[in-house]
XYZ file of C-alpha atoms in Angstrom:
720
model
C 80.505 -15.866 6.620
C 79.031 -14.477 3.413
C 77.151 -16.671 0.930
C 79.150 -17.334 -2.212
C 79.045 -14.445 -4.739
C 75.962 -12.950 -3.073
C 76.457 -9.251 -2.262
C 76.421 -8.656 1.474
C 74.403 -5.874 3.114
C 77.054 -3.228 3.692
C 78.146 -2.185 7.129
C 78.180 1.536 7.732
C 81.572 3.161 7.236
C 83.222 6.121 5.539
C 84.825 4.983 2.320
C 87.052 6.961 -0.019
C 89.202 5.888 -2.971
C 91.898 8.152 -4.386
C 95.170 7.811 -6.254
C 98.733 8.688 -5.413
C 100.049 11.391 -7.725
C 101.484 10.175 -10.981
C 100.510 6.536 -10.591
C 97.887 4.974 -12.802
C 94.816 3.293 -11.375
C 95.453 -0.311 -10.439
C 99.081 0.097 -9.453
C 99.033 2.225 -6.335
C 95.632 2.571 -4.718
C 94.918 3.881 -1.228
C 91.600 3.735 0.571
C 91.385 6.555 3.116
C 87.942 6.728 4.679
C 87.530 10.454 5.234
C 86.900 13.636 3.297
C 83.944 15.208 1.527
C 84.001 12.642 -1.256
C 83.814 9.639 1.095
C 81.181 6.937 0.799
C 78.833 6.847 3.775
C 78.255 3.153 3.155
C 80.439 0.589 1.490
C 80.027 0.074 -2.197
C 80.394 -2.559 -4.885
C 82.916 -2.062 -7.667
C 80.820 -3.146 -10.680
C 81.932 -5.953 -12.978
C 80.971 -4.561 -16.319
C 82.766 -2.559 -19.027
C 80.828 0.574 -18.162
C 82.222 3.647 -16.472
C 81.948 4.097 -12.735
C 82.407 7.268 -10.692
C 84.753 6.598 -7.788
C 84.476 8.590 -4.539
C 87.199 10.976 -5.657
C 84.851 12.092 -8.431
C 86.875 10.521 -11.250
C 85.069 8.341 -13.778
C 86.940 5.202 -14.751
C 86.318 1.871 -16.415
C 86.397 -0.998 -13.900
C 89.043 -3.622 -14.590
C 91.417 -5.996 -12.870
C 93.741 -4.463 -10.291
C 97.439 -5.041 -11.102
C 100.189 -4.548 -8.553
C 103.463 -5.201 -10.363
C 106.572 -3.615 -11.839
C 108.072 -3.283 -8.354
C 105.080 -1.406 -6.893
C 104.571 -1.318 -3.153
C 100.913 -0.536 -2.605
C 98.734 -0.100 0.457
C 94.968 -0.292 0.792
C 93.521 1.115 3.994
C 90.246 -0.554 4.948
C 88.873 1.643 7.716
C 85.822 2.145 9.928
C 84.445 -1.336 9.386
C 83.799 -0.696 5.699
C 83.455 -3.565 3.246
C 84.692 -3.390 -0.333
C 82.958 -5.977 -2.519
C 84.414 -6.514 -5.965
C 82.621 -8.520 -8.641
C 83.345 -10.027 -12.025
C 81.641 -11.133 -15.182
C 81.151 -14.791 -15.998
C 84.421 -14.725 -17.931
C 86.211 -13.530 -14.814
C 87.870 -10.538 -16.463
C 87.084 -7.747 -14.042
C 88.086 -6.768 -10.511
C 90.581 -9.499 -9.780
C 93.770 -8.747 -7.848
C 97.169 -9.513 -9.378
C 100.314 -9.071 -7.294
C 103.660 -9.374 -9.083
C 102.461 -11.642 -11.873
C 104.613 -12.686 -14.854
C 106.899 -9.679 -14.926
C 109.821 -11.049 -12.942
C 109.817 -8.073 -10.600
C 108.910 -7.911 -6.939
C 105.592 -6.383 -5.931
C 103.765 -5.977 -2.659
C 100.158 -5.269 -1.741
C 99.356 -4.516 1.899
C 95.817 -4.587 3.202
C 95.681 -2.788 6.540
C 93.727 -0.132 8.396
C 94.081 3.249 10.042
C 91.265 2.410 12.474
C 92.505 -0.711 14.291
C 89.384 -0.962 16.464
C 87.158 -1.143 13.385
C 89.132 -2.782 10.567
C 87.405 -3.294 7.239
C 87.086 -6.187 4.847
C 87.871 -6.832 1.180
C 85.570 -9.424 -0.373
C 86.775 -11.015 -3.595
C 84.967 -14.348 -3.767
C 84.317 -16.148 -7.032
C 83.579 -19.647 -8.187
C 85.641 -19.499 -11.374
C 89.118 -18.226 -12.249
C 91.487 -16.840 -9.642
C 90.174 -13.981 -7.531
C 93.700 -13.319 -6.256
C 96.828 -14.278 -8.193
C 100.327 -13.949 -6.759
C 103.501 -14.660 -8.633
C 107.071 -13.701 -9.461
C 108.167 -12.503 -6.059
C 104.780 -11.032 -5.266
C 103.772 -10.656 -1.632
C 100.321 -10.029 -0.167
C 100.302 -8.731 3.418
C 97.173 -8.751 5.594
C 97.608 -6.667 8.715
C 95.809 -4.470 11.244
C 92.995 -6.965 11.810
C 91.743 -6.639 8.218
C 89.967 -9.595 6.587
C 90.398 -10.730 2.984
C 87.776 -13.143 1.737
C 88.869 -14.715 -1.510
C 87.422 -17.343 -3.786
C 90.127 -19.046 -5.800
C 93.626 -17.943 -4.873
C 96.511 -18.964 -7.105
C 100.308 -18.770 -6.990
C 102.679 -18.928 -9.942
C 106.284 -18.114 -10.753
C 109.000 -17.646 -8.156
C 108.348 -17.074 -4.446
C 104.657 -16.105 -4.208
C 103.908 -15.301 -0.562
C 101.114 -14.302 1.780
C 102.027 -12.890 5.184
C 99.321 -12.504 7.845
C 100.887 -10.873 10.920
C 97.529 -9.589 12.216
C 94.480 -10.303 10.135
C 92.461 -13.017 8.523
C 92.454 -14.755 5.161
C 89.373 -16.762 4.217
C 89.858 -19.063 1.223
C 86.748 -20.587 -0.366
C 87.916 -23.088 -2.937
C 87.472 -26.715 -3.825
C 90.154 -26.633 -6.533
C 93.673 -27.797 -5.698
C 95.049 -25.614 -8.515
C 93.364 -22.547 -7.118
C 93.771 -23.164 -3.423
C 97.022 -21.471 -2.366
C 98.925 -23.259 -5.143
C 102.668 -22.834 -4.604
C 102.183 -20.009 -2.086
C 104.089 -19.763 1.179
C 101.646 -18.652 3.872
C 103.124 -17.185 7.045
C 100.778 -16.775 10.007
C 101.811 -14.355 12.725
C 100.663 -14.677 16.319
C 97.511 -12.718 15.470
C 97.008 -14.292 12.081
C 94.105 -16.504 11.019
C 93.708 -18.767 8.008
C 90.269 -20.167 7.204
C 89.942 -22.804 4.495
C 86.482 -23.796 3.319
C 86.699 -26.838 1.116
C 84.877 -30.083 0.414
C 87.945 -32.227 1.118
C 90.491 -30.081 2.974
C 91.167 -32.303 5.975
C 94.440 -31.133 7.470
C 96.146 -33.332 10.042
C 99.727 -32.175 9.609
C 101.987 -29.594 8.020
C 102.716 -32.117 5.298
C 99.015 -32.359 4.466
C 98.810 -28.591 4.116
C 101.911 -28.539 1.944
C 100.190 -31.033 -0.362
C 97.925 -28.183 -1.526
C 99.810 -28.204 -4.839
C 103.017 -27.019 -3.245
C 101.589 -24.606 -0.651
C 103.766 -24.072 2.422
C 102.617 -23.074 5.894
C 104.823 -21.253 8.385
C 103.331 -20.120 11.685
C 103.943 -18.588 15.078
C 102.390 -19.694 18.386
C 98.959 -18.156 18.727
C 98.044 -18.239 15.061
C 94.964 -20.195 14.057
C 93.816 -22.380 11.184
C 90.223 -23.455 10.658
C 88.755 -25.996 8.284
C 85.123 -26.067 7.230
C 83.959 -28.992 5.090
C 81.223 -28.084 2.644
C 78.995 -29.998 0.281
C 76.729 -29.232 -2.603
C 73.882 -28.653 -0.171
C 75.881 -26.508 2.227
C 76.509 -22.958 0.974
C 80.048 -21.798 1.460
C 80.426 -19.862 4.685
C 77.237 -21.137 6.275
C 78.789 -23.663 8.651
C 81.185 -23.311 11.576
C 84.743 -24.461 11.053
C 86.881 -26.821 13.102
C 90.077 -25.658 14.735
C 92.948 -27.638 13.272
C 96.267 -28.161 15.056
C 98.731 -30.004 12.812
C 100.587 -32.794 14.557
C 104.080 -31.436 14.061
C 105.898 -28.159 13.661
C 103.093 -25.937 14.959
C 102.172 -24.726 18.420
C 98.973 -22.806 19.090
C 98.335 -20.674 22.174
C 94.806 -21.651 23.196
C 94.885 -19.101 26.029
C 95.459 -16.048 23.807
C 92.764 -13.442 24.527
C 93.697 -10.273 22.672
C 90.790 -8.148 23.925
C 90.789 -9.545 27.476
C 87.083 -10.411 27.439
C 87.506 -13.950 28.793
C 86.838 -15.521 25.379
C 89.937 -17.034 23.743
C 90.810 -15.718 20.308
C 90.599 -19.133 18.666
C 87.046 -19.643 19.957
C 85.857 -16.221 18.829
C 87.470 -16.668 15.430
C 85.916 -20.097 15.023
C 82.441 -18.604 15.344
C 83.014 -15.402 13.420
C 83.285 -13.118 16.465
C 85.882 -10.349 16.636
C 88.756 -11.349 18.960
C 89.801 -7.697 19.205
C 86.453 -6.350 20.391
C 85.417 -6.957 24.003
C 81.908 -5.790 23.232
C 82.631 -2.073 23.512
C 82.368 -1.672 19.714
C 79.651 -4.221 19.040
C 78.053 -6.010 21.982
C 77.644 -9.227 19.947
C 81.421 -9.778 20.180
C 81.744 -9.408 23.937
C 81.150 -11.829 26.819
C 77.588 -10.529 27.260
C 76.717 -10.760 23.570
C 74.078 -13.192 22.347
C 74.399 -13.409 18.536
C 71.955 -16.327 18.200
C 69.364 -14.829 20.582
C 69.058 -18.065 22.550
C 69.259 -16.411 25.963
C 72.836 -17.594 26.575
C 75.646 -15.057 26.564
C 78.891 -15.748 24.729
C 80.669 -16.410 28.013
C 78.045 -19.023 28.921
C 78.230 -20.616 25.470
C 82.005 -20.890 25.834
C 81.636 -22.412 29.310
C 78.991 -24.867 28.148
C 80.817 -25.758 24.927
C 77.846 -24.738 22.798
C 77.571 -22.749 19.581
C 77.134 -18.979 20.154
C 75.797 -18.279 16.658
C 73.227 -21.098 16.409
C 70.234 -21.479 18.733
C 70.639 -25.196 19.267
C 67.578 -25.469 21.526
C 65.275 -24.148 18.816
C 63.326 -22.207 21.476
C 62.945 -18.405 21.425
C 64.592 -17.847 24.810
C 64.481 -14.290 26.088
C 67.389 -12.375 27.636
C 67.592 -12.713 31.384
C 66.121 -9.755 33.250
C 68.354 -7.038 34.628
C 66.413 -7.443 37.854
C 64.653 -10.601 39.004
C 61.785 -11.057 41.421
C 62.615 -14.676 42.280
C 65.796 -16.770 42.308
C 65.331 -20.544 42.571
C 68.458 -22.588 43.370
C 68.035 -26.347 43.048
C 70.637 -29.106 42.946
C 69.797 -31.637 40.225
C 67.680 -31.489 37.092
C 64.254 -32.706 38.373
C 64.577 -31.327 41.946
C 63.088 -28.082 40.657
C 59.766 -29.900 40.195
C 59.785 -32.755 42.709
C 60.581 -30.693 45.806
C 59.948 -27.116 44.613
C 56.538 -28.059 43.270
C 54.606 -25.521 41.247
C 57.113 -22.736 41.858
C 57.975 -22.094 38.216
C 54.476 -22.565 36.815
C 52.899 -20.324 39.454
C 55.443 -17.495 39.525
C 56.286 -17.283 35.819
C 52.766 -17.701 34.420
C 50.311 -16.716 37.151
C 52.304 -14.074 39.044
C 54.236 -13.256 35.860
C 57.398 -12.243 37.697
C 60.913 -12.450 36.220
C 62.541 -15.588 37.585
C 66.111 -16.907 37.520
C 66.792 -20.635 37.777
C 70.070 -22.233 38.879
C 70.778 -25.967 38.862
C 73.982 -26.379 40.858
C 74.836 -29.708 39.215
C 74.012 -31.189 35.831
C 73.068 -34.545 37.332
C 76.308 -35.993 35.995
C 76.973 -38.573 38.700
C 78.820 -41.622 37.402
C 79.063 -41.668 33.613
C 75.897 -39.734 32.814
C 76.742 -36.947 30.338
C 75.825 -33.439 31.573
C 74.271 -32.502 28.229
C 71.468 -35.059 28.583
C 70.071 -33.863 31.882
C 70.748 -30.207 31.123
C 68.616 -30.521 28.003
C 65.897 -32.288 30.019
C 66.019 -29.424 32.509
C 65.698 -26.779 29.785
C 62.722 -28.577 28.260
C 61.114 -28.975 31.683
C 61.392 -25.331 32.743
C 60.149 -24.256 29.327
C 57.055 -26.381 29.897
C 56.616 -24.807 33.336
C 56.640 -21.357 31.735
C 60.194 -20.098 32.272
C 61.404 -18.199 29.199
C 64.962 -17.392 30.255
C 67.800 -19.890 30.081
C 68.654 -21.602 33.383
C 72.174 -21.332 34.793
C 74.415 -24.391 35.138
C 77.559 -23.791 37.223
C 78.297 -27.522 36.782
C 79.386 -28.408 40.276
C 79.984 -32.145 40.195
C 77.091 -34.446 41.075
C 78.659 -37.288 43.055
C 75.616 -38.898 44.624
C 74.691 -38.819 48.295
C 78.103 -39.184 49.909
C 79.305 -37.342 53.008
C 78.890 -33.565 53.079
C 82.641 -33.201 53.486
C 83.202 -35.241 50.329
C 80.689 -33.136 48.418
C 82.441 -29.911 49.430
C 85.856 -31.386 48.648
C 84.720 -32.504 45.199
C 83.373 -29.019 44.485
C 86.634 -27.489 45.704
C 89.134 -29.625 43.818
C 89.918 -31.746 46.856
C 89.583 -28.993 49.476
C 86.282 -29.004 51.387
C 86.702 -25.464 52.742
C 87.413 -24.117 49.273
C 84.487 -26.084 47.852
C 82.013 -24.394 50.172
C 83.575 -20.992 49.458
C 83.440 -21.585 45.715
C 79.767 -22.582 45.751
C 78.886 -19.682 48.049
C 80.683 -17.093 45.913
C 79.015 -18.413 42.788
C 75.512 -18.042 44.234
C 76.400 -14.664 45.760
C 77.523 -13.493 42.326
C 74.189 -14.546 40.834
C 72.348 -12.704 43.616
C 74.321 -9.536 43.008
C 73.921 -9.705 39.242
C 70.156 -10.301 39.120
C 69.125 -8.697 42.463
C 66.166 -10.952 43.307
C 63.606 -9.944 45.904
C 63.047 -13.553 47.019
C 65.324 -16.618 47.020
C 64.183 -20.232 47.440
C 66.353 -23.297 47.920
C 66.576 -26.837 49.332
C 66.150 -28.213 52.822
C 69.216 -28.020 55.052
C 68.477 -31.670 55.814
C 68.689 -32.491 52.132
C 65.008 -33.531 51.988
C 65.619 -37.280 52.168
C 69.219 -36.727 53.267
C 70.966 -36.055 49.949
C 74.215 -34.293 50.807
C 74.354 -32.475 47.464
C 71.026 -30.880 48.435
C 72.445 -29.961 51.844
C 75.522 -28.393 50.246
C 73.320 -26.327 47.949
C 71.119 -25.110 50.818
C 74.091 -24.121 52.979
C 75.796 -22.361 50.057
C 72.635 -20.335 49.346
C 72.210 -19.405 53.030
C 75.860 -18.311 53.194
C 75.509 -16.459 49.878
C 72.453 -14.533 51.097
C 74.659 -12.769 53.659
C 77.808 -12.644 51.523
C 76.013 -10.927 48.640
C 74.881 -8.185 51.040
C 78.374 -7.579 52.447
C 79.692 -4.457 50.710
C 83.217 -5.102 52.024
C 83.502 -8.240 49.862
C 84.255 -7.869 46.149
C 82.534 -10.313 43.814
C 83.330 -9.555 40.184
C 82.920 -5.839 40.854
C 79.159 -6.204 41.395
C 77.443 -3.971 43.965
C 76.178 -5.564 47.165
C 72.555 -6.748 47.253
C 70.381 -8.137 50.031
C 67.293 -10.007 48.934
C 64.242 -9.226 51.025
C 63.332 -12.848 51.779
C 65.043 -16.252 51.798
C 62.875 -19.375 51.886
C 64.325 -22.794 52.695
C 62.372 -25.957 51.964
C 61.117 -27.608 55.184
C 62.746 -24.954 57.394
C 61.333 -25.444 60.875
C 60.944 -21.788 61.869
C 58.472 -19.246 60.453
C 56.686 -21.991 58.553
C 54.880 -21.231 55.325
C 52.424 -23.582 53.659
C 52.728 -22.622 50.002
C 49.178 -22.348 48.742
C 47.813 -21.990 45.160
C 49.356 -25.088 43.585
C 46.043 -26.935 43.605
C 44.081 -23.983 42.153
C 43.170 -24.040 38.438
C 44.298 -20.806 36.773
C 43.214 -19.256 33.500
C 46.886 -18.400 32.852
C 47.631 -22.151 32.977
C 44.838 -22.991 30.531
C 42.631 -24.104 33.399
C 45.271 -26.430 34.866
C 46.748 -26.343 38.328
C 50.407 -25.547 38.944
C 50.853 -29.188 40.003
C 49.459 -30.478 36.703
C 51.736 -28.168 34.701
C 54.701 -29.196 36.839
C 54.079 -32.882 36.193
C 53.942 -32.181 32.452
C 57.358 -30.545 32.715
C 58.756 -33.347 34.873
C 57.924 -35.806 32.101
C 60.863 -34.328 30.181
C 63.180 -35.848 32.797
C 63.005 -39.178 30.982
C 66.420 -40.301 32.226
C 64.986 -40.111 35.765
C 61.840 -42.078 34.995
C 59.535 -39.068 34.544
C 58.952 -38.366 38.252
C 55.994 -36.488 39.721
C 55.826 -33.577 42.111
C 55.747 -34.426 45.804
C 52.615 -32.918 47.358
C 50.761 -33.062 50.686
C 47.513 -33.447 48.755
C 48.491 -36.940 47.578
C 49.937 -39.990 49.249
C 52.052 -42.486 47.337
C 52.424 -40.308 44.243
C 56.222 -40.370 44.521
C 58.811 -42.804 45.852
C 58.672 -43.464 49.570
C 61.790 -41.448 50.371
C 60.261 -38.376 48.707
C 56.699 -38.751 49.969
C 57.480 -37.282 53.379
C 58.899 -34.076 51.859
C 56.012 -32.308 50.123
C 56.720 -29.254 48.033
C 54.265 -27.104 50.002
C 56.443 -27.100 53.177
C 58.657 -24.014 53.483
C 60.117 -21.778 56.146
C 61.174 -18.131 56.045
C 64.857 -18.272 56.942
C 65.688 -14.562 56.560
C 63.640 -11.432 55.940
C 63.972 -7.653 55.818
C 60.217 -7.032 55.483
C 58.807 -8.876 58.484
C 57.452 -12.367 58.912
C 54.523 -13.887 57.073
C 51.146 -13.647 58.775
C 50.132 -16.682 60.817
C 46.676 -17.968 59.832
C 44.133 -19.936 61.896
C 44.711 -23.672 62.199
C 43.837 -25.669 59.089
C 43.891 -29.219 57.719
C 44.498 -30.643 54.237
C 42.352 -33.315 52.613
C 44.839 -35.907 51.355
C 44.032 -38.591 48.782
C 45.726 -41.971 48.957
C 46.006 -43.292 45.413
C 46.563 -46.916 46.461
C 43.572 -47.148 48.841
C 41.362 -44.639 47.073
C 40.561 -43.021 50.427
C 40.744 -39.438 51.675
C 42.247 -38.495 55.012
C 43.142 -35.284 56.790
C 46.812 -34.585 57.264
C 48.300 -33.502 60.536
C 46.643 -30.299 61.658
C 48.611 -27.208 60.661
C 48.943 -24.907 63.646
C 51.116 -21.798 63.763
C 51.710 -21.714 60.001
C 51.468 -18.901 57.486
C 49.619 -19.784 54.300
C 50.108 -18.037 50.982
C 53.048 -17.502 48.663
C 56.618 -16.187 48.753
C 55.638 -12.570 48.070
C 53.722 -11.766 51.248
C 54.667 -8.319 52.624
C 56.375 -7.404 49.352
C 55.618 -4.595 46.959
C 57.561 -5.479 43.839
C 59.055 -2.548 41.989
C 60.982 -4.310 39.252
C 61.536 -1.204 37.131
C 62.791 0.532 40.302
C 60.924 3.789 39.691
C 59.593 4.043 43.258
C 56.087 2.883 42.294
C 55.094 -0.702 43.177
C 54.172 -2.819 40.185
C 50.717 -3.733 41.526
C 49.883 -0.060 42.117
C 50.990 0.807 38.582
C 48.897 -2.030 37.140
C 45.845 -0.746 39.059
C 46.002 2.796 37.691
C 47.975 2.346 34.462
C 46.992 -1.110 33.131
C 48.115 -0.329 29.577
C 51.514 1.181 30.332
C 54.722 -0.840 30.473
C 56.489 1.956 32.361
C 55.122 4.791 34.473
C 57.150 7.972 34.803
C 57.089 8.784 38.547
C 57.364 12.506 37.748
C 54.310 12.501 35.460
C 51.044 14.212 36.423
C 48.373 12.329 34.494
C 45.368 14.019 36.131
C 46.873 17.517 36.074
C 46.295 18.246 39.753
C 49.843 19.401 40.408
C 50.954 16.202 42.098
C 53.275 13.676 40.461
C 52.533 9.969 40.308
C 55.107 9.437 43.065
C 53.434 12.123 45.239
C 50.059 10.457 44.716
C 51.456 7.048 45.694
C 53.088 8.387 48.849
C 49.923 10.183 49.949
C 47.550 7.367 48.993
C 45.569 9.307 46.378
C 44.605 8.440 42.808
C 47.037 9.565 40.088
C 44.308 9.540 37.423
C 41.639 11.607 39.212
C 42.100 15.060 40.714
C 41.997 14.871 44.503
C 42.941 18.317 45.730
C 45.744 18.806 48.241
C 46.190 15.502 50.116
C 48.003 17.243 52.986
C 46.037 19.963 54.789
C 46.924 21.603 58.112
C 44.140 23.098 60.228
C 45.369 25.967 62.428
C 42.780 27.575 64.719
C 41.921 28.123 68.332
C 45.452 27.342 69.414
C 45.429 23.876 67.853
C 47.192 22.454 64.767
C 45.470 19.430 63.256
C 45.767 17.096 60.266
C 44.248 13.869 58.972
C 46.395 10.721 58.765
C 45.733 8.097 56.108
C 46.784 4.512 56.723
C 48.875 2.709 54.091
C 46.565 -0.036 52.939
C 45.226 -1.554 49.747
C 46.944 -2.502 46.503
C 50.582 -1.468 46.452
C 50.873 -0.847 50.195
C 51.319 -4.389 51.534
C 53.919 -4.405 54.275
C 54.244 -0.588 54.282
C 53.428 1.995 56.954
C 52.841 5.666 56.194
C 54.673 8.090 58.474
C 53.782 11.722 59.223
C 56.163 14.358 60.564
C 55.009 17.785 61.757
C 57.782 20.384 61.747
C 57.916 23.950 63.104
C 60.142 26.965 62.398
C 60.401 30.600 63.487
C 62.416 31.725 60.446
C 61.486 29.300 57.608
C 65.129 28.194 57.540
C 65.607 25.990 60.544
C 62.953 23.353 61.245
C 62.322 21.311 64.381
C 60.203 18.178 64.753
C 57.017 18.958 66.664
C 55.473 15.495 66.251
C 56.074 12.335 64.262
C 54.460 8.922 64.091
C 52.758 6.320 61.927
C 49.383 6.934 60.369
C 46.464 5.200 62.076
C 43.703 6.773 59.989
C 42.743 9.220 62.739
C 42.758 13.023 63.028
C 45.747 14.389 64.938
C 45.468 17.530 67.074
C 48.347 19.276 68.866
C 48.106 22.309 71.125
C 50.150 25.276 69.990
C 52.634 26.592 72.547
C 51.402 29.837 74.182
C 54.730 31.038 75.520
C 56.745 30.742 72.267
C 57.275 33.233 69.447
C 55.142 33.036 66.374
C 55.907 29.842 64.393
C 55.377 28.289 60.968
C 54.311 24.651 60.493
C 54.694 22.106 57.703
C 53.772 18.449 57.345
C 55.954 15.801 55.697
C 54.643 12.389 54.625
C 56.779 9.356 53.871
């Protein structure tokens, strides 16, 4: 909403004002937003007795607009333009009078010729009527147009306002100038907004007490009330949807633009219910008007305000592509059992990370909002800067697995598992993570909600990759690795959580995690479970340290097994150190072994780009920085430097009946988990090529004898 009597920055639009032939200004005015004389931006009609040149080139003296003597006038407010009229302190200029004191009918219609981008007429004052209707006068607001009026006053016989498709905002604290005596008819797509210090409407009768105002309405129409005070500027707060107790039915499911956001909700927060985001993204389900990292569809689901960042934190938009997806069950599991995951990957590895908490920890009577807010504060402390996702599957405590599934599926266990699986699969497809991490299939200490989460994620890993299954129209995606806590095959000891890092201000990932876990006050501020300590957590958690993982699924090979090792464990109660069980047959490292992240998907691994282009946010793979005739992508494939001329990296030696070439192994930064392949091809006509030899590079020179009984041939070498 606009501040009271403060001119609003104009939205771009073509604005023109011209007169119908033979009718004086103020009786029959049309606004057609086209032509050479059109405004390129909206304008203010000045409130002073000086002349003003209108877009049609005619100079006139601004004054009140009168629509009377039987006139039927139409104003077209097109292309999103805003007309702002003003007045002097005496209120004598640029008011709108429809059928006043002449005993004859008159009609003013505000509509548009561009229904996708309707305009707005702003006539808001704090003294004297901005709009006056009387003596059979009728004001019609149609086409999605908005009229914002200060005082609005009815007098004489049958003053009426009809809103079949549009919006009327009334900003008035005066009973005499708040729809006095006017019959207001709301159509199915009509909206009435009343901003008043005492306009509490609980029934039709209460509305009719507005000094004789009468409300008629159709199902689907909406009324909003916003209480203001001396310290609250008009239009600054969000209104409350009001449904009178009798004589009025509202369709809360009406969604005119089909964007999944009900009209009443969009109207309540000043979003356009007729724009699904194709005109202005802020109005659609993916819009984020308050820049809090939550889309409009998420705000609607969570019941939060889409135009106010209630967290107060500068959350960033979620990435189009993630490196890591972490799916936990309850707010606090993400730290207790997943350890330093967030601190290490968001701050040290600096990879885009998506967090999902399957439940809001709302078992019993605990309100979801409390633990959700604790979770947001915790992950912020860890270093996550994108809002976590809360699908709000019900937390029902550690009951049977069947009961958990049934609760999640509305009483049907099979449907509950399907629902949870499809949700996670949708997240996988939307954010396309390279690595996924989730709970133990044993539920750590046996919690069946944890088990349900783990099984849903494992199922979703395969479902998301199945191109025959439609999930919200998203393309199939298979993550490269899936880690499950305490999985007993392909074991990984997650290292680095006891290492102080400069990126963590000299702290370890465990220390940062415990700082974040302190925000879970409702859970007693738990600590992270770790193999390095004994007795640091409750007994049921102590046997499930956050360093224990297993690689459940992979498309890039298994993690490298390291020599046997032991961990020096400190017992806080005895003050003694002891070695844990010897680790034999384990990998040791982090989740990104054998991965070359390419998050901008330009074909060049991120680590390789950082090595050669440390100051560039994006590297064009077709660029040739060193001018040697080879693109950055060519240089990466061949293993040469893109910033220093290297000569031709592929050379064939043909002599003495032998063809030879040097192979270069794929190793070093940017080549982890990759193998370079060479393919020698031959042709007799330079059109058709046959494979003479192919294989992986081993760093050695390759020599092949040329055939002596074949016709003359050409050779070429391909490297991938």
